[in-house]
Amino acid sequence: MPIDNSNMLKVIEDFPLQCKTALELPKGISVSGKVDKIFVCGMGGSAVGGDLLKIYMQNSKIPVFVVRDYKVPNFVDENSLVFAVSYSGNTEETISAYQDAVKKKAKIVAVTTGGQLGSMAKKVIKIPSGMQPRAALGYTFFPVLGVLVNSGIVDVKGREIEEMLDILSKTEEFKTVGERIAKKIGKRTPIIYASEMLGAVAYRWKTQFNENGKVAAFYHVFSEMNHNEIAGYQNINKNDYIAIFIRDKFDNERIKKRMDVTKEIISTRVDVEEVFTRGEFLLSRIFSGIYYGDFASYYLALANRIDPTPVTVIENLKKKLK
Amino acid sequence: MPIDNSNMLKVIEDFPLQCKTALELPKGISVSGKVDKIFVCGMGGSAVGGDLLKIYMQNSKIPVFVVRDYKVPNFVDENSLVFAVSYSGNTEETISAYQDAVKKKAKIVAVTTGGQLGSMAKKVIKIPSGMQPRAALGYTFFPVLGVLVNSGIVDVKGREIEEMLDILSKTEEFKTVGERIAKKIGKRTPIIYASEMLGAVAYRWKTQFNENGKVAAFYHVFSEMNHNEIAGYQNINKNDYIAIFIRDKFDNERIKKRMDVTKEIISTRVDVEEVFTRGEFLLSRIFSGIYYGDFASYYLALANRIDPTPVTVIENLKKKLK
């Protein structure tokens, strides 16, 4: 009996193709007028694209806010560009935040397969349905990025996209590493770390372990973890936890040093695994970092004889909330 | 042999007094000119005040950013008000962020006991030294708030302060609850939850368990945890974890419902403890929420025969980083 009943493996393997398709979706869609703040409203898998946008635009003069809530901040106004991202189109928090953004006269673009949000919003980028939202990250990220490019807010070079697609297409290499990490984790709880800059990549790993693997998983960032969480390792047990560091060759030199020293210190209490992002451009480094984790969570599910696709607990919760 | 060698208990008990003293510190200090963005730069215990300011100003038209990094964002400019908060004055990330903010021509106020930051900054609020940074939260928060009041950016009512001091002064009640929770936790790893709005309160609990208790502790927020972390409870063991919900009577009604339903669902896998914030005003609710956790982490340290004050691992790390 196969465990991967809905073929999550194929969905993850096809991610480079998904990105390619997703890049075409925002064609011709843009906003006009002044934009001095960007907001991405979404929850769970549909919010991750917002986190990634925030990393991608880290050097921008325009702040990016990710809103995982029922309302948008009070400083949303007509110069705000709000993306309402909900894979299903029926996420109650995102619909509520969308309505709040309408009241505040923001420029709004919805990214969704349909649902209520698809009917309500005037400007919609429709994305392919039938997937788990977390598996549709290409479809929820690239349309947002595309609108920003089309609107003259962000400049993405062709060679950034090419490098990313080229790296992700070496799927077998990501699989191998993912499978190795899943084996290493075994029955232990993974705690995933990255620099503050790539914190969203570590968070994505955590949520993929939660949803694909159905196991506890946590994350934190450098250097903040050096100021508190590290003290907790004093009473941590090798059999209970494993630390995973997502490293990037462009991490601040002090962060690199902190990771090295932290590894040395906590290695007496836990095993530490390191994964290095790939590529020269930020886009490649973000998505290669994520792609390793997608496979790791997939193989962890399989090792635990768990079907990675269904998230019954979340479905039950939604029913009880009605 | 006493475990609480540096009398952390007294420091926590004196917190209401600390707040009172701290309220006087920013007298006469303000900034002038336009302020359209506020940044609080700090790490660990010195950054928590920034998180709390963000909650306190949640309905403001001026965004608040907490910067736990070596640099400030590129959108910092002459209309930005930057607080550089470092209890010791020697936190390398904060000094670096301070220097970056100077380059970007921001208005800057430093809050510190002295150190390098105390010498470098032109506008400094000097706070009492000799404490653990995490125990000096009153000293790192109220000076920042005071400058905003003095500058006409924030309006704090006298009765907000009175209610908060009145509630916190019932120290024995917080101790009792804190001790009860520490007992409940026992050898298990606490995972602390609050609404997105009060997420920083949950984070403070987590870090206090790490630093005072020297144990692993994690946190997340509602409703985001409903979209991923909850799935991990499928394979969580009652003996390993305990969930703590920090609840607030002004939480969004849907968040309240989500907390109720989540409790029902995860109770099959873990014990769930609930703590309710106190007071009508946000300031009281924030600080009462935090005060329970400060005592809980203190009593957890004692139960594990650990001195809550020294954080040897962090001191070692700092030495190795030199």
XYZ file of C-alpha atoms in Angstrom:
644
model
C 0.000 0.000 0.000
C 1.552 3.297 -1.041
C 1.641 5.974 1.662
C 1.914 8.864 -0.738
C -1.644 8.360 -1.959
C -1.987 11.758 -3.615
C 1.473 11.702 -5.132
C 2.964 14.627 -3.228
C 6.325 13.492 -4.572
C 5.333 14.378 -8.105
C 3.973 17.753 -6.980
C 7.287 18.593 -5.308
C 9.297 17.235 -8.239
C 7.279 19.437 -10.573
C 8.000 22.585 -8.592
C 10.441 24.044 -11.170
C 7.749 23.620 -13.822
C 5.207 25.250 -11.493
C 7.507 28.268 -11.145
C 7.823 28.532 -14.922
C 4.045 28.448 -15.370
C 3.544 30.862 -12.474
C 5.871 33.411 -14.062
C 3.438 33.745 -16.966
C 0.305 34.269 -14.866
C 0.654 37.967 -13.967
C 1.160 39.049 -17.583
C -0.475 42.404 -18.251
C -1.539 42.923 -14.646
C -0.204 45.990 -12.863
C -1.223 48.847 -10.613
C -0.697 52.523 -11.253
C -0.088 55.528 -9.031
C 2.089 55.958 -5.991
C 2.933 52.898 -3.876
C 4.836 53.539 -0.655
C 3.966 50.381 1.264
C 3.288 46.782 0.240
C 1.185 44.312 2.191
C 0.728 40.607 1.596
C -2.293 39.223 3.441
C -2.500 35.469 3.798
C -2.305 32.542 6.167
C -0.222 29.369 6.293
C 1.073 28.225 2.919
C -0.488 31.236 1.200
C 1.442 33.673 3.415
C 4.884 32.215 2.769
C 5.128 34.023 -0.560
C 4.736 37.270 1.396
C 7.617 36.341 3.669
C 9.742 35.570 0.623
C 8.828 38.872 -0.993
C 9.957 40.629 2.164
C 13.351 38.903 1.871
C 13.558 39.608 -1.826
C 12.807 43.317 -1.266
C 15.048 43.642 1.798
C 17.071 46.425 0.191
C 14.067 48.267 -1.182
C 12.990 51.728 -0.067
C 9.422 50.388 0.113
C 8.567 48.362 3.221
C 6.809 45.013 2.843
C 4.433 43.831 5.570
C 3.070 40.291 5.855
C -0.371 40.316 7.476
C -1.511 37.064 9.079
C -4.573 38.560 10.689
C -8.199 39.552 10.284
C -7.354 43.174 9.558
C -4.695 45.258 7.913
C -2.760 47.898 9.877
C -4.213 51.393 10.218
C -1.461 52.862 8.075
C -2.873 51.146 4.997
C -4.140 53.869 2.661
C -4.556 54.720 -1.033
C -0.774 54.541 -1.529
C -0.681 50.990 -0.215
C -0.552 48.004 -2.507
C -2.258 45.050 -0.837
C -2.036 41.503 -2.136
C -4.771 39.236 -0.787
C -3.434 35.725 -1.229
C -5.587 32.708 -0.479
C -5.145 29.510 -2.415
C -8.718 28.355 -1.762
C -10.142 31.870 -1.837
C -12.105 30.998 1.293
C -9.617 31.702 4.090
C -11.644 33.725 6.597
C -8.731 35.823 7.874
C -7.671 36.823 4.352
C -11.215 37.659 3.253
C -11.617 39.815 6.347
C -8.258 41.551 5.778
C -9.222 42.072 2.129
C -12.457 43.790 3.164
C -10.553 45.966 5.606
C -8.109 46.965 2.853
C -11.037 47.898 0.589
C -12.386 50.187 3.325
C -8.966 51.789 3.609
C -8.948 52.459 -0.156
C -5.807 50.468 -0.896
C -4.821 49.240 -4.338
C -5.631 45.527 -4.179
C -4.689 42.464 -6.196
C -6.039 39.047 -5.239
C -4.158 35.827 -5.960
C -6.418 32.793 -5.689
C -7.908 29.768 -7.407
C -11.381 31.281 -6.923
C -13.651 30.974 -3.903
C -15.203 34.000 -2.218
C -12.091 36.081 -2.665
C -12.112 35.321 -6.385
C -15.672 36.648 -6.640
C -15.190 39.691 -4.445
C -11.946 41.116 -5.783
C -11.853 43.325 -8.876
C -8.275 42.526 -9.838
C -7.623 38.798 -9.610
C -4.791 36.564 -10.725
C -6.341 33.155 -11.063
C -4.026 30.268 -10.258
C -4.482 26.531 -10.966
C -6.574 24.644 -8.383
C -6.456 21.111 -6.991
C -3.296 21.337 -4.909
C -2.434 21.683 -1.259
C -1.850 25.423 -0.671
C 1.615 24.742 0.734
C 2.545 22.885 -2.431
C 1.498 25.845 -4.587
C 4.184 28.260 -3.396
C 5.291 29.042 -6.950
C 1.717 30.018 -7.816
C 1.324 32.259 -4.782
C 4.744 33.958 -4.991
C 5.525 34.673 -8.640
C 2.219 36.366 -9.514
C 2.851 38.839 -6.667
C 6.400 39.440 -7.839
C 5.180 39.774 -11.428
C 2.674 42.516 -10.560
C 5.467 44.444 -8.842
C 7.671 44.084 -11.916
C 4.840 45.102 -14.246
C 4.159 48.124 -12.038
C 7.778 49.270 -12.133
C 8.249 48.706 -8.395
C 10.710 45.846 -8.542
C 13.335 44.954 -11.106
C 13.937 41.243 -11.630
C 16.707 40.339 -14.027
C 16.215 37.555 -16.552
C 19.369 35.860 -15.344
C 18.006 35.677 -11.777
C 15.085 33.623 -13.040
C 17.311 31.524 -15.284
C 19.724 30.679 -12.487
C 16.877 29.742 -10.153
C 15.167 27.474 -12.685
C 18.466 25.921 -13.603
C 19.312 25.118 -9.979
C 15.853 23.806 -9.061
C 15.797 21.582 -12.148
C 18.544 19.483 -10.562
C 15.731 17.876 -8.617
C 17.580 14.649 -7.852
C 20.237 16.507 -5.879
C 17.596 18.126 -3.664
C 15.872 14.794 -3.187
C 19.071 13.117 -2.090
C 19.826 15.780 0.500
C 16.203 15.887 1.679
C 16.122 12.139 2.139
C 19.425 12.167 4.009
C 18.164 14.857 6.396
C 14.874 13.048 7.003
C 16.845 9.940 7.949
C 19.054 11.945 10.286
C 16.010 13.468 11.995
C 14.391 10.109 12.661
C 12.070 10.394 15.635
C 13.581 13.638 16.900
C 11.997 17.106 16.770
C 13.780 19.362 14.295
C 14.594 22.960 15.235
C 15.496 24.895 12.111
C 17.658 28.005 12.079
C 18.668 30.551 9.473
C 19.932 34.093 9.534
C 17.401 36.849 10.240
C 17.529 37.513 6.486
C 16.522 33.946 5.548
C 14.290 33.372 8.581
C 11.288 32.766 6.350
C 13.093 29.834 4.759
C 13.570 28.268 8.202
C 9.896 28.960 8.986
C 8.894 27.239 5.740
C 10.879 24.135 6.760
C 9.134 24.146 10.142
C 5.654 24.373 8.617
C 6.452 21.707 6.020
C 7.528 19.337 8.795
C 4.275 20.173 10.614
C 2.012 19.690 7.610
C 3.727 17.072 5.461
C 5.380 15.183 8.312
C 2.664 15.747 10.958
C 5.349 16.213 13.587
C 6.342 19.013 15.933
C 8.994 21.325 14.502
C 10.236 24.736 15.544
C 12.442 27.493 14.195
C 14.355 30.570 15.206
C 16.862 32.966 13.662
C 20.430 34.136 14.102
C 21.527 36.131 15.906
C 18.421 36.509 18.110
C 18.610 32.833 19.151
C 22.039 33.625 20.642
C 20.323 35.929 23.120
C 17.827 33.470 24.590
C 17.012 30.148 22.906
C 20.593 28.905 23.122
C 20.306 28.917 26.945
C 17.583 26.263 26.655
C 20.094 23.812 25.167
C 21.552 23.408 28.623
C 18.774 20.909 29.317
C 18.074 19.470 25.912
C 18.465 15.816 25.102
C 20.175 14.391 21.993
C 17.369 11.878 21.599
C 14.648 14.516 21.594
C 15.836 17.269 19.278
C 18.023 17.892 16.254
C 19.175 21.316 15.067
C 19.267 22.177 11.367
C 21.157 25.273 10.205
C 20.279 26.744 6.829
C 23.392 28.576 5.754
C 23.984 31.049 2.988
C 27.323 32.147 1.588
C 26.125 35.755 1.660
C 25.193 35.670 5.348
C 26.780 38.523 7.296
C 30.294 37.455 8.415
C 29.358 37.848 12.097
C 26.311 35.643 11.568
C 28.553 32.985 9.987
C 30.853 33.165 12.984
C 27.854 32.963 15.332
C 26.600 29.866 13.535
C 30.022 28.211 13.793
C 30.390 28.979 17.491
C 26.796 28.042 18.284
C 27.266 24.736 16.493
C 30.350 24.073 18.580
C 28.504 24.903 21.814
C 25.235 23.047 21.239
C 26.893 20.007 19.625
C 27.455 18.684 23.123
C 23.643 18.508 23.513
C 22.255 17.851 20.026
C 23.297 16.823 16.555
C 23.580 19.745 14.169
C 22.925 19.369 10.446
C 23.867 22.078 7.974
C 22.315 22.800 4.602
C 23.725 25.363 2.219
C 21.578 27.388 -0.148
C 22.668 27.384 -3.785
C 23.289 30.048 -6.390
C 24.555 33.590 -6.633
C 21.239 35.419 -6.816
C 18.940 35.826 -3.838
C 16.020 34.232 -5.679
C 17.988 31.003 -6.221
C 19.224 30.992 -2.640
C 15.715 31.426 -1.240
C 14.109 28.745 -3.374
C 16.959 26.246 -3.169
C 16.822 26.610 0.630
C 13.108 25.900 0.548
C 13.354 23.053 -1.937
C 15.618 20.997 0.319
C 13.087 21.336 3.129
C 10.160 20.349 0.939
C 11.851 17.044 0.163
C 13.081 16.557 3.737
C 9.518 16.905 5.068
C 8.222 14.576 2.381
C 10.707 11.848 3.231
C 10.159 12.331 6.949
C 6.450 11.644 6.427
C 7.250 8.499 4.475
C 9.710 7.287 7.109
C 6.932 7.647 9.692
C 4.447 5.828 7.416
C 2.362 8.981 7.106
C 0.688 10.244 3.935
C 2.212 13.713 3.418
C -0.784 15.212 1.636
C -3.902 15.233 3.856
C -3.911 17.484 6.932
C -6.918 15.983 8.662
C -6.442 17.965 11.873
C -6.666 21.273 10.003
C -9.720 20.089 8.057
C -11.415 19.023 11.301
C -10.637 22.353 12.883
C -12.193 24.224 9.972
C -15.375 22.166 10.303
C -15.596 22.860 14.027
C -15.106 26.577 13.443
C -18.203 26.892 11.275
C 22.380 26.178 49.633
C 20.017 28.666 48.025
C 19.497 28.281 44.277
C 18.427 31.856 43.643
C 21.893 33.204 44.444
C 21.399 36.633 42.904
C 17.881 37.062 44.243
C 16.027 37.096 40.944
C 12.844 36.749 42.988
C 13.280 40.198 44.471
C 14.043 41.684 41.050
C 10.815 40.262 39.670
C 8.834 41.262 42.757
C 10.143 44.812 42.384
C 8.995 45.075 38.785
C 6.081 47.457 39.548
C 8.541 49.764 41.319
C 10.903 49.495 38.356
C 8.084 50.612 36.040
C 7.363 53.605 38.277
C 11.035 54.649 38.270
C 11.304 54.032 34.544
C 8.365 56.340 33.841
C 10.396 59.262 35.204
C 13.537 58.593 33.145
C 12.552 60.113 29.786
C 11.482 63.446 31.341
C 12.347 66.345 29.062
C 13.614 64.131 26.249
C 11.862 64.375 22.905
C 12.494 64.624 19.190
C 11.173 67.270 16.851
C 10.196 67.300 13.191
C 8.275 64.806 11.121
C 8.271 61.158 12.184
C 6.601 58.706 9.805
C 8.259 55.470 10.910
C 9.547 54.184 14.233
C 12.285 51.590 14.671
C 13.411 49.865 17.833
C 16.819 48.216 17.423
C 17.808 45.697 20.039
C 18.434 42.035 20.777
C 17.075 39.570 23.327
C 15.710 41.184 26.477
C 16.450 44.657 25.125
C 14.295 44.069 22.034
C 11.175 42.961 23.887
C 10.249 46.567 24.667
C 10.160 47.157 20.905
C 7.774 44.258 20.428
C 5.557 45.678 23.157
C 5.619 49.140 21.584
C 4.469 47.561 18.333
C 1.487 46.054 20.167
C 0.777 49.265 22.007
C 0.821 51.264 18.751
C -1.130 48.679 16.765
C -3.814 51.213 15.855
C -1.386 53.996 15.046
C -0.929 55.476 11.595
C 2.832 55.241 12.160
C 4.384 51.809 11.633
C 6.716 50.396 14.256
C 9.534 48.063 13.192
C 11.604 45.949 15.567
C 15.105 45.428 14.198
C 17.044 42.451 15.535
C 19.883 42.745 13.079
C 23.176 44.396 12.222
C 21.555 47.014 10.021
C 18.372 49.004 9.727
C 16.155 48.739 6.644
C 16.910 50.923 3.615
C 13.721 52.897 4.131
C 15.139 54.486 7.281
C 15.610 58.195 6.570
C 15.478 61.602 8.250
C 11.790 61.120 9.066
C 12.527 57.915 10.944
C 12.785 57.796 14.703
C 15.203 55.060 15.726
C 15.586 53.819 19.279
C 18.826 51.954 19.883
C 18.186 49.860 22.972
C 20.981 47.863 24.588
C 21.005 47.292 28.302
C 24.787 46.800 28.422
C 25.460 49.303 25.676
C 27.845 46.786 24.141
C 25.541 44.586 22.044
C 27.353 44.322 18.721
C 24.214 44.041 16.571
C 22.648 47.134 18.164
C 25.823 49.218 17.884
C 26.088 48.247 14.233
C 22.402 49.080 13.591
C 22.882 52.380 15.431
C 25.788 53.299 13.151
C 23.729 52.378 10.101
C 20.887 54.606 11.342
C 23.342 57.513 11.793
C 24.466 57.088 8.175
C 20.835 57.169 7.091
C 20.304 60.446 8.987
C 17.573 59.151 11.291
C 16.541 60.823 14.520
C 18.075 58.574 17.175
C 17.581 58.049 20.891
C 19.675 55.482 22.760
C 18.429 53.678 25.852
C 21.267 52.050 27.766
C 23.172 51.806 31.038
C 26.270 53.092 29.259
C 28.856 51.043 27.354
C 29.928 51.906 23.812
C 26.426 52.912 22.800
C 26.249 55.300 25.767
C 29.428 57.034 24.584
C 28.543 57.113 20.892
C 24.972 58.366 20.968
C 24.139 62.064 21.248
C 20.731 61.589 22.816
C 20.862 58.988 25.577
C 18.443 57.895 28.276
C 20.618 56.375 30.938
C 19.012 53.508 32.861
C 20.134 51.838 36.106
C 22.793 49.142 35.685
C 23.527 45.888 37.518
C 20.609 43.783 36.318
C 20.046 41.027 33.804
C 18.790 42.776 30.620
C 15.676 40.579 30.558
C 14.837 41.669 34.107
C 15.054 45.341 33.129
C 12.059 45.370 30.780
C 10.501 48.355 32.576
C 13.702 50.317 32.024
C 13.922 49.467 28.342
C 10.226 49.984 27.513
C 8.969 53.058 29.370
C 11.771 55.426 28.314
C 10.932 54.644 24.678
C 7.235 55.189 25.308
C 8.012 58.389 27.229
C 9.978 59.914 24.347
C 7.034 59.219 22.040
C 4.662 60.903 24.501
C 7.004 63.878 24.932
C 7.272 64.188 21.155
C 3.501 64.234 20.700
C 3.523 60.944 18.758
C 1.675 58.804 21.279
C -0.953 59.672 23.850
C -0.846 57.651 27.077
C -3.608 58.356 29.559
C -2.800 58.692 33.257
C -5.408 56.090 34.081
C -3.705 53.528 31.804
C -0.559 53.823 33.890
C -2.517 53.794 37.160
C -4.432 50.657 36.235
C -1.256 48.871 35.190
C 0.641 49.751 38.357
C -2.350 48.815 40.456
C -2.674 45.396 38.824
C 1.048 44.596 38.902
C 1.260 45.593 42.568
C -0.829 42.533 43.434
C 2.417 40.624 43.127
C 1.337 37.689 45.278
C -1.441 36.802 42.847
C 1.005 36.627 39.937
C 3.421 34.570 42.007
C 0.742 32.043 42.896
C -0.293 31.563 39.278
C 3.340 31.466 38.101
C 4.220 28.822 40.655
C 1.172 26.753 39.750
C 2.079 26.830 36.053
C 5.720 25.920 36.728
C 4.510 22.892 38.685
C 2.186 21.895 35.855
C 4.996 22.145 33.314
C 7.325 19.910 35.287
C 9.819 18.280 32.944
C 7.799 19.004 29.816
C 8.639 21.545 27.105
C 6.204 24.469 27.134
C 4.762 25.801 23.876
C 3.185 29.189 24.486
C 0.458 30.688 22.355
C -1.293 34.039 22.181
C -3.241 35.920 19.542
C -1.255 37.594 16.761
C -1.895 40.843 18.699
C -0.254 39.554 21.895
C 2.306 37.345 20.169
C 5.153 39.275 21.784
C 3.830 38.319 25.212
C 4.024 34.651 24.248
C 7.522 35.216 22.867
C 8.547 36.826 26.166
C 7.344 33.728 28.043
C 9.357 31.507 25.710
C 12.546 33.521 26.176
C 12.085 33.691 29.953
C 11.762 29.907 30.088
C 14.944 29.694 27.980
C 16.962 32.161 30.043
C 15.605 31.831 33.571
C 14.665 28.158 33.344
C 17.440 27.045 30.959
C 14.979 24.783 29.186
C 13.676 24.503 25.649
C 10.478 26.489 25.058
C 8.674 27.533 21.912
C 5.860 29.816 20.868
C 3.458 30.573 18.065
C 0.377 32.700 17.463
C -3.297 32.360 16.626
C -4.590 31.996 14.069
C -1.435 31.177 12.077
C -0.782 28.079 14.217
C -4.137 26.739 13.000
C -2.702 26.616 9.490
C 0.370 24.491 10.173
C 1.688 23.892 13.716
C -1.541 22.235 14.852
C -0.894 19.385 12.385
C 2.272 18.523 14.322
C 0.177 17.652 17.384
C -0.829 14.451 15.631
C 2.456 12.948 16.818
C 3.091 14.816 20.043
C 3.384 13.100 23.369
C 1.703 14.251 26.610
C 4.920 13.577 28.504
C 7.043 15.743 26.235
C 5.089 18.960 25.741
C 2.543 21.216 27.396
C 0.614 23.999 25.661
C -0.006 27.320 27.390
C -2.585 29.732 25.967
C -2.342 33.394 26.920
C -5.840 34.711 26.505
C -7.195 38.234 26.439
C -10.790 39.286 26.818
C -10.359 41.704 23.903
C -9.085 39.024 21.523
C -11.036 38.977 18.251
C -14.136 36.750 18.683
C -12.966 34.370 15.973
C -9.583 34.048 17.678
C -11.379 33.160 20.919
C -13.369 30.518 19.098
C -10.201 29.206 17.463
C -8.497 28.932 20.841
C -11.467 27.013 22.261
C -11.643 24.594 19.355
C -7.867 24.147 19.218
C -7.827 23.373 22.915
C -10.495 20.743 22.379
C -8.564 19.174 19.501
C -5.059 19.131 20.966
C -6.190 18.147 24.471
C -6.147 14.554 23.295
C -2.371 14.899 22.834
C -1.199 17.447 25.419
C -2.343 19.256 28.532
C -3.450 22.818 27.867
C -3.084 25.560 30.482
C -4.804 28.906 30.104
C -3.735 32.248 31.558
C -5.858 35.357 31.252
C -4.407 38.849 31.013
C -5.810 41.393 33.453
C -7.200 44.898 33.145
C -9.173 46.987 30.710
C -6.347 48.939 29.126
C -3.895 47.375 26.698
C -0.902 48.393 28.814
C -2.206 46.415 31.809
C -3.084 43.439 29.645
C 0.387 43.336 28.069
C 2.283 43.645 31.331
C 0.052 41.384 33.389
C 0.453 38.734 30.680
C 4.218 39.109 30.902
C 4.310 39.198 34.690
C 2.739 35.754 35.026
C 5.404 34.332 32.721
C 8.253 35.985 34.594
C 7.197 34.202 37.767
C 6.439 30.934 35.976
C 9.963 30.857 34.509
C 11.434 31.731 37.893
C 9.655 28.893 39.656
C 10.462 26.474 36.856
C 14.172 27.203 37.359
C 13.819 26.578 41.081
C 11.928 23.339 40.549
C 14.810 22.150 38.361
C 17.396 23.276 40.972
C 18.746 25.878 38.561
C 19.804 29.404 39.472
C 17.570 31.626 37.320
C 20.022 34.530 37.030
C 23.260 33.460 35.290
C 23.123 32.507 31.611
C 26.523 30.868 31.354
C 25.964 29.545 27.836
C 25.334 33.052 26.501
C 28.359 34.438 28.345
C 30.538 31.646 26.914
C 29.248 32.321 23.456
C 30.100 36.011 23.735
C 33.657 35.148 24.781
C 34.098 32.760 21.870
C 32.797 35.400 19.452
C 35.542 37.873 20.285
